[in-house]
PDB file of C-alpha atoms in Angstrom:
ATOM      1  CA  MET A  15     -13.896 -11.706  -2.945  1.00  0.00           C
ATOM      2  CA  LYS A  16     -10.900  -9.622  -1.994  1.00  0.00           C
ATOM      3  CA  VAL A  17      -9.605  -6.997  -4.393  1.00  0.00           C
ATOM      4  CA  LYS A  18      -6.385  -5.107  -3.708  1.00  0.00           C
ATOM      5  CA  VAL A  19      -5.669  -1.613  -4.957  1.00  0.00           C
ATOM      6  CA  LEU A  20      -2.224  -0.021  -4.965  1.00  0.00           C
ATOM      7  CA  VAL A  21      -2.055   3.755  -5.237  1.00  0.00           C
ATOM      8  CA  THR A  22       1.431   5.128  -5.875  1.00  0.00           C
ATOM      9  CA  PRO A  23       2.795   8.596  -6.585  1.00  0.00           C
ATOM     10  CA  LYS A  24       3.627   9.074 -10.264  1.00  0.00           C
ATOM     11  CA  ALA A  25       7.319   8.744 -11.099  1.00  0.00           C
ATOM     12  CA  ALA A  26       7.626  12.455 -11.943  1.00  0.00           C
ATOM     13  CA  VAL A  27       6.098  13.580  -8.636  1.00  0.00           C
ATOM     14  CA  LEU A  28       8.264  14.341  -5.614  1.00  0.00           C
ATOM     15  CA  ASP A  29       7.610  12.045  -2.651  1.00  0.00           C
ATOM     16  CA  PRO A  30       9.016  13.816   0.439  1.00  0.00           C
ATOM     17  CA  GLN A  31       7.650  11.113   2.764  1.00  0.00           C
ATOM     18  CA  GLY A  32       9.602   8.518   0.795  1.00  0.00           C
ATOM     19  CA  VAL A  33      12.766  10.638   0.904  1.00  0.00           C
ATOM     20  CA  ALA A  34      12.441  10.956   4.688  1.00  0.00           C
ATOM     21  CA  VAL A  35      12.004   7.191   5.080  1.00  0.00           C
ATOM     22  CA  ARG A  36      14.952   6.527   2.764  1.00  0.00           C
ATOM     23  CA  ASP A  37      17.190   8.804   4.851  1.00  0.00           C
ATOM     24  CA  ALA A  38      15.973   7.158   8.061  1.00  0.00           C
ATOM     25  CA  MET A  39      16.706   3.691   6.645  1.00  0.00           C
ATOM     26  CA  LYS A  40      20.206   4.806   5.633  1.00  0.00           C
ATOM     27  CA  HIS A  41      20.844   6.096   9.147  1.00  0.00           C
ATOM     28  CA  LEU A  42      19.396   3.004  10.802  1.00  0.00           C
ATOM     29  CA  GLY A  43      21.840   0.564   9.251  1.00  0.00           C
ATOM     30  CA  MET A  44      20.840   0.102   5.630  1.00  0.00           C
ATOM     31  CA  PRO A  45      22.961   2.472   3.496  1.00  0.00           C
ATOM     32  CA  GLU A  46      22.272   0.268   0.439  1.00  0.00           C
ATOM     33  CA  VAL A  47      18.828   1.815  -0.017  1.00  0.00           C
ATOM     34  CA  HIS A  48      18.637   3.986  -3.134  1.00  0.00           C
ATOM     35  CA  SER A  49      15.089   5.242  -3.017  1.00  0.00           C
ATOM     36  CA  VAL A  50      11.768   4.723  -1.298  1.00  0.00           C
ATOM     37  CA  ARG A  51       8.372   5.642  -2.639  1.00  0.00           C
ATOM     38  CA  ILE A  52       5.297   5.426  -0.466  1.00  0.00           C
ATOM     39  CA  GLY A  53       1.743   4.865  -1.569  1.00  0.00           C
ATOM     40  CA  LYS A  54      -1.494   3.455  -0.269  1.00  0.00           C
ATOM     41  CA  TYR A  55      -2.673  -0.134  -0.135  1.00  0.00           C
ATOM     42  CA  LEU A  56      -6.395  -0.924   0.001  1.00  0.00           C
ATOM     43  CA  GLU A  57      -7.985  -4.303   0.636  1.00  0.00           C
ATOM     44  CA  ILE A  58     -11.567  -4.213  -0.587  1.00  0.00           C
ATOM     45  CA  GLU A  59     -13.977  -7.020   0.276  1.00  0.00           C
ATOM     46  CA  VAL A  60     -16.699  -7.104  -2.373  1.00  0.00           C
ATOM     47  CA  ASP A  61     -19.508  -9.429  -3.463  1.00  0.00           C
ATOM     48  CA  ASP A  62     -18.371 -12.133  -5.889  1.00  0.00           C
ATOM     49  CA  LYS A  63     -21.339 -11.523  -8.136  1.00  0.00           C
ATOM     50  CA  THR A  64     -20.893  -7.784  -8.614  1.00  0.00           C
ATOM     51  CA  PRO A  65     -21.795  -6.981 -12.249  1.00  0.00           C
ATOM     52  CA  ASN A  66     -19.175  -5.051 -14.258  1.00  0.00           C
ATOM     53  CA  LEU A  67     -16.833  -5.163 -11.278  1.00  0.00           C
ATOM     54  CA  ASP A  68     -13.725  -4.225 -13.241  1.00  0.00           C
ATOM     55  CA  SER A  69     -15.037  -1.128 -14.955  1.00  0.00           C
ATOM     56  CA  ARG A  70     -16.933   0.158 -11.914  1.00  0.00           C
ATOM     57  CA  LEU A  71     -13.948  -0.410  -9.661  1.00  0.00           C
ATOM     58  CA  ASN A  72     -11.687   1.418 -12.094  1.00  0.00           C
ATOM     59  CA  ASP A  73     -14.106   4.347 -12.147  1.00  0.00           C
ATOM     60  CA  LEU A  74     -14.078   4.512  -8.358  1.00  0.00           C
ATOM     61  CA  CYS A  75     -10.288   4.204  -8.219  1.00  0.00           C
ATOM     62  CA  ARG A  76     -10.025   7.186 -10.543  1.00  0.00           C
ATOM     63  CA  ASP A  77     -12.705   9.295  -8.865  1.00  0.00           C
ATOM     64  CA  LEU A  78     -12.357   8.438  -5.175  1.00  0.00           C
ATOM     65  CA  LEU A  79      -9.337   6.353  -4.263  1.00  0.00           C
ATOM     66  CA  SER A  80      -6.588   8.162  -6.155  1.00  0.00           C
ATOM     67  CA  ASN A  81      -5.728  11.626  -7.366  1.00  0.00           C
ATOM     68  CA  PRO A  82      -5.008  11.009 -11.071  1.00  0.00           C
ATOM     69  CA  VAL A  83      -3.005  14.229 -11.353  1.00  0.00           C
ATOM     70  CA  ILE A  84      -0.233  12.939  -9.102  1.00  0.00           C
ATOM     71  CA  GLU A  85      -0.991   9.252  -8.511  1.00  0.00           C
ATOM     72  CA  ASP A  86      -1.276   6.008 -10.443  1.00  0.00           C
ATOM     73  CA  TYR A  87      -3.376   3.085  -9.290  1.00  0.00           C
ATOM     74  CA  GLU A  88      -3.276  -0.629  -9.936  1.00  0.00           C
ATOM     75  CA  VAL A  89      -6.047  -3.140  -9.245  1.00  0.00           C
ATOM     76  CA  VAL A  90      -4.820  -6.597  -8.205  1.00  0.00           C
ATOM     77  CA  LYS A  91      -7.146  -9.584  -7.780  1.00  0.00           C
TER      78      LYS A  91
ATOM     79  CA  MET B  19      16.431  -4.570  -6.911  1.00  0.00           C
ATOM     80  CA  LYS B  20      12.960  -3.499  -5.955  1.00  0.00           C
ATOM     81  CA  VAL B  21      11.437  -4.729  -2.707  1.00  0.00           C
ATOM     82  CA  LYS B  22       7.829  -4.020  -1.828  1.00  0.00           C
ATOM     83  CA  VAL B  23       6.512  -3.745   1.705  1.00  0.00           C
ATOM     84  CA  LEU B  24       2.831  -3.827   2.625  1.00  0.00           C
ATOM     85  CA  VAL B  25       1.850  -2.450   6.017  1.00  0.00           C
ATOM     86  CA  THR B  26      -1.734  -3.184   7.042  1.00  0.00           C
ATOM     87  CA  PRO B  27      -3.737  -2.580  10.213  1.00  0.00           C
ATOM     88  CA  LYS B  28      -4.145  -5.763  12.259  1.00  0.00           C
ATOM     89  CA  ALA B  29      -7.525  -7.464  11.869  1.00  0.00           C
ATOM     90  CA  ALA B  30      -8.540  -6.639  15.441  1.00  0.00           C
ATOM     91  CA  VAL B  31      -7.763  -2.925  15.066  1.00  0.00           C
ATOM     92  CA  LEU B  32     -10.438  -0.444  14.019  1.00  0.00           C
ATOM     93  CA  ASP B  33      -9.692   1.268  10.701  1.00  0.00           C
ATOM     94  CA  PRO B  34     -11.858   4.422  10.590  1.00  0.00           C
ATOM     95  CA  GLN B  35     -10.257   5.558   7.317  1.00  0.00           C
ATOM     96  CA  GLY B  36     -11.287   2.270   5.727  1.00  0.00           C
ATOM     97  CA  VAL B  37     -14.817   2.580   7.089  1.00  0.00           C
ATOM     98  CA  ALA B  38     -15.097   6.086   5.629  1.00  0.00           C
ATOM     99  CA  VAL B  39     -13.882   4.879   2.223  1.00  0.00           C
ATOM    100  CA  ARG B  40     -16.275   1.908   2.353  1.00  0.00           C
ATOM    101  CA  ASP B  41     -19.222   4.218   3.033  1.00  0.00           C
ATOM    102  CA  ALA B  42     -18.121   6.574   0.258  1.00  0.00           C
ATOM    103  CA  MET B  43     -17.857   3.657  -2.201  1.00  0.00           C
ATOM    104  CA  LYS B  44     -21.341   2.475  -1.222  1.00  0.00           C
ATOM    105  CA  HIS B  45     -22.728   5.948  -1.833  1.00  0.00           C
ATOM    106  CA  LEU B  46     -20.876   6.366  -5.116  1.00  0.00           C
ATOM    107  CA  GLY B  47     -22.475   3.404  -6.831  1.00  0.00           C
ATOM    108  CA  MET B  48     -20.905   0.274  -5.396  1.00  0.00           C
ATOM    109  CA  PRO B  49     -23.188  -1.027  -2.618  1.00  0.00           C
ATOM    110  CA  GLU B  50     -21.609  -4.486  -3.004  1.00  0.00           C
ATOM    111  CA  VAL B  51     -18.575  -3.434  -0.970  1.00  0.00           C
ATOM    112  CA  HIS B  52     -18.451  -5.171   2.436  1.00  0.00           C
ATOM    113  CA  SER B  53     -15.324  -3.720   3.945  1.00  0.00           C
ATOM    114  CA  VAL B  54     -12.242  -1.698   3.114  1.00  0.00           C
ATOM    115  CA  ARG B  55      -8.980  -1.710   5.029  1.00  0.00           C
ATOM    116  CA  ILE B  56      -6.261   0.780   4.226  1.00  0.00           C
ATOM    117  CA  GLY B  57      -2.562   0.380   4.734  1.00  0.00           C
ATOM    118  CA  LYS B  58       0.710   1.612   3.328  1.00  0.00           C
ATOM    119  CA  TYR B  59       2.632   0.426   0.292  1.00  0.00           C
ATOM    120  CA  LEU B  60       6.383   1.031   0.056  1.00  0.00           C
ATOM    121  CA  GLU B  61       8.597   0.455  -2.979  1.00  0.00           C
ATOM    122  CA  ILE B  62      12.198   0.234  -1.822  1.00  0.00           C
ATOM    123  CA  GLU B  63      15.040   0.291  -4.341  1.00  0.00           C
ATOM    124  CA  VAL B  64      18.039  -1.448  -2.795  1.00  0.00           C
ATOM    125  CA  ASP B  65      21.427  -2.801  -3.920  1.00  0.00           C
ATOM    126  CA  ASP B  66      21.256  -6.352  -5.269  1.00  0.00           C
ATOM    127  CA  LYS B  67      24.295  -7.355  -3.276  1.00  0.00           C
ATOM    128  CA  THR B  68      23.083  -6.227   0.131  1.00  0.00           C
ATOM    129  CA  PRO B  69      24.255  -8.847   2.673  1.00  0.00           C
ATOM    130  CA  ASN B  70      21.563 -10.335   4.955  1.00  0.00           C
ATOM    131  CA  LEU B  71      18.943  -8.310   3.127  1.00  0.00           C
ATOM    132  CA  ASP B  72      15.986 -10.293   4.453  1.00  0.00           C
ATOM    133  CA  SER B  73      16.793 -10.134   8.133  1.00  0.00           C
ATOM    134  CA  ARG B  74      17.925  -6.495   8.073  1.00  0.00           C
ATOM    135  CA  LEU B  75      14.870  -5.455   6.101  1.00  0.00           C
ATOM    136  CA  ASN B  76      12.608  -7.284   8.536  1.00  0.00           C
ATOM    137  CA  ASP B  77      14.291  -5.505  11.441  1.00  0.00           C
ATOM    138  CA  LEU B  78      13.700  -2.137   9.788  1.00  0.00           C
ATOM    139  CA  CYS B  79      10.096  -3.005   8.943  1.00  0.00           C
ATOM    140  CA  ARG B  80       9.496  -3.788  12.594  1.00  0.00           C
ATOM    141  CA  ASP B  81      11.372  -0.800  14.011  1.00  0.00           C
ATOM    142  CA  LEU B  82      10.728   1.961  11.468  1.00  0.00           C
ATOM    143  CA  LEU B  83       8.159   1.173   8.820  1.00  0.00           C
ATOM    144  CA  SER B  84       5.359  -0.302  10.913  1.00  0.00           C
ATOM    145  CA  ASN B  85       3.914  -0.030  14.384  1.00  0.00           C
ATOM    146  CA  PRO B  86       3.860  -3.695  15.489  1.00  0.00           C
ATOM    147  CA  VAL B  87       1.249  -2.974  18.157  1.00  0.00           C
ATOM    148  CA  ILE B  88      -1.442  -2.191  15.598  1.00  0.00           C
ATOM    149  CA  GLU B  89       0.032  -3.126  12.211  1.00  0.00           C
ATOM    150  CA  ASP B  90       1.292  -6.174  10.344  1.00  0.00           C
ATOM    151  CA  TYR B  91       3.820  -5.983   7.538  1.00  0.00           C
ATOM    152  CA  GLU B  92       4.646  -8.183   4.600  1.00  0.00           C
ATOM    153  CA  VAL B  93       7.801  -8.067   2.469  1.00  0.00           C
ATOM    154  CA  VAL B  94       7.255  -8.939  -1.212  1.00  0.00           C
ATOM    155  CA  LYS B  95      10.138  -9.350  -3.664  1.00  0.00           C
TER     156      LYS B  95
END
């Protein structure tokens, strides 16, 4: 079973990497871009029969995969 | 209009960051994890009325946002 996790910077946090990419996109022929925010994308292959998958995965997302001070995460199945 | 771009390492390419995260997840109480692959997630805010959005965005994904030698990208609307 494949689980996808998106880790994004919180809206209130500056994302200098995203600003740099936005400026590069504007210069490379797409001035219509307003903003870019860059996060991480994880594809996790896990046993189908994992007990309590949701809660354990959320714990790991909070403790290992994201920094809850500056990032949000979303688990997509 | 918000466009999302997923950039992932190609299946044939080693992903040492993903292997490290997989091992950490196994050690932190989820031995059911088989594999983890880590890519980038971009949220791009762009004008609704951008002409030829799809083709221009694909060009930029290929030229700027991904390294086509080792990465695939996917545009999600």
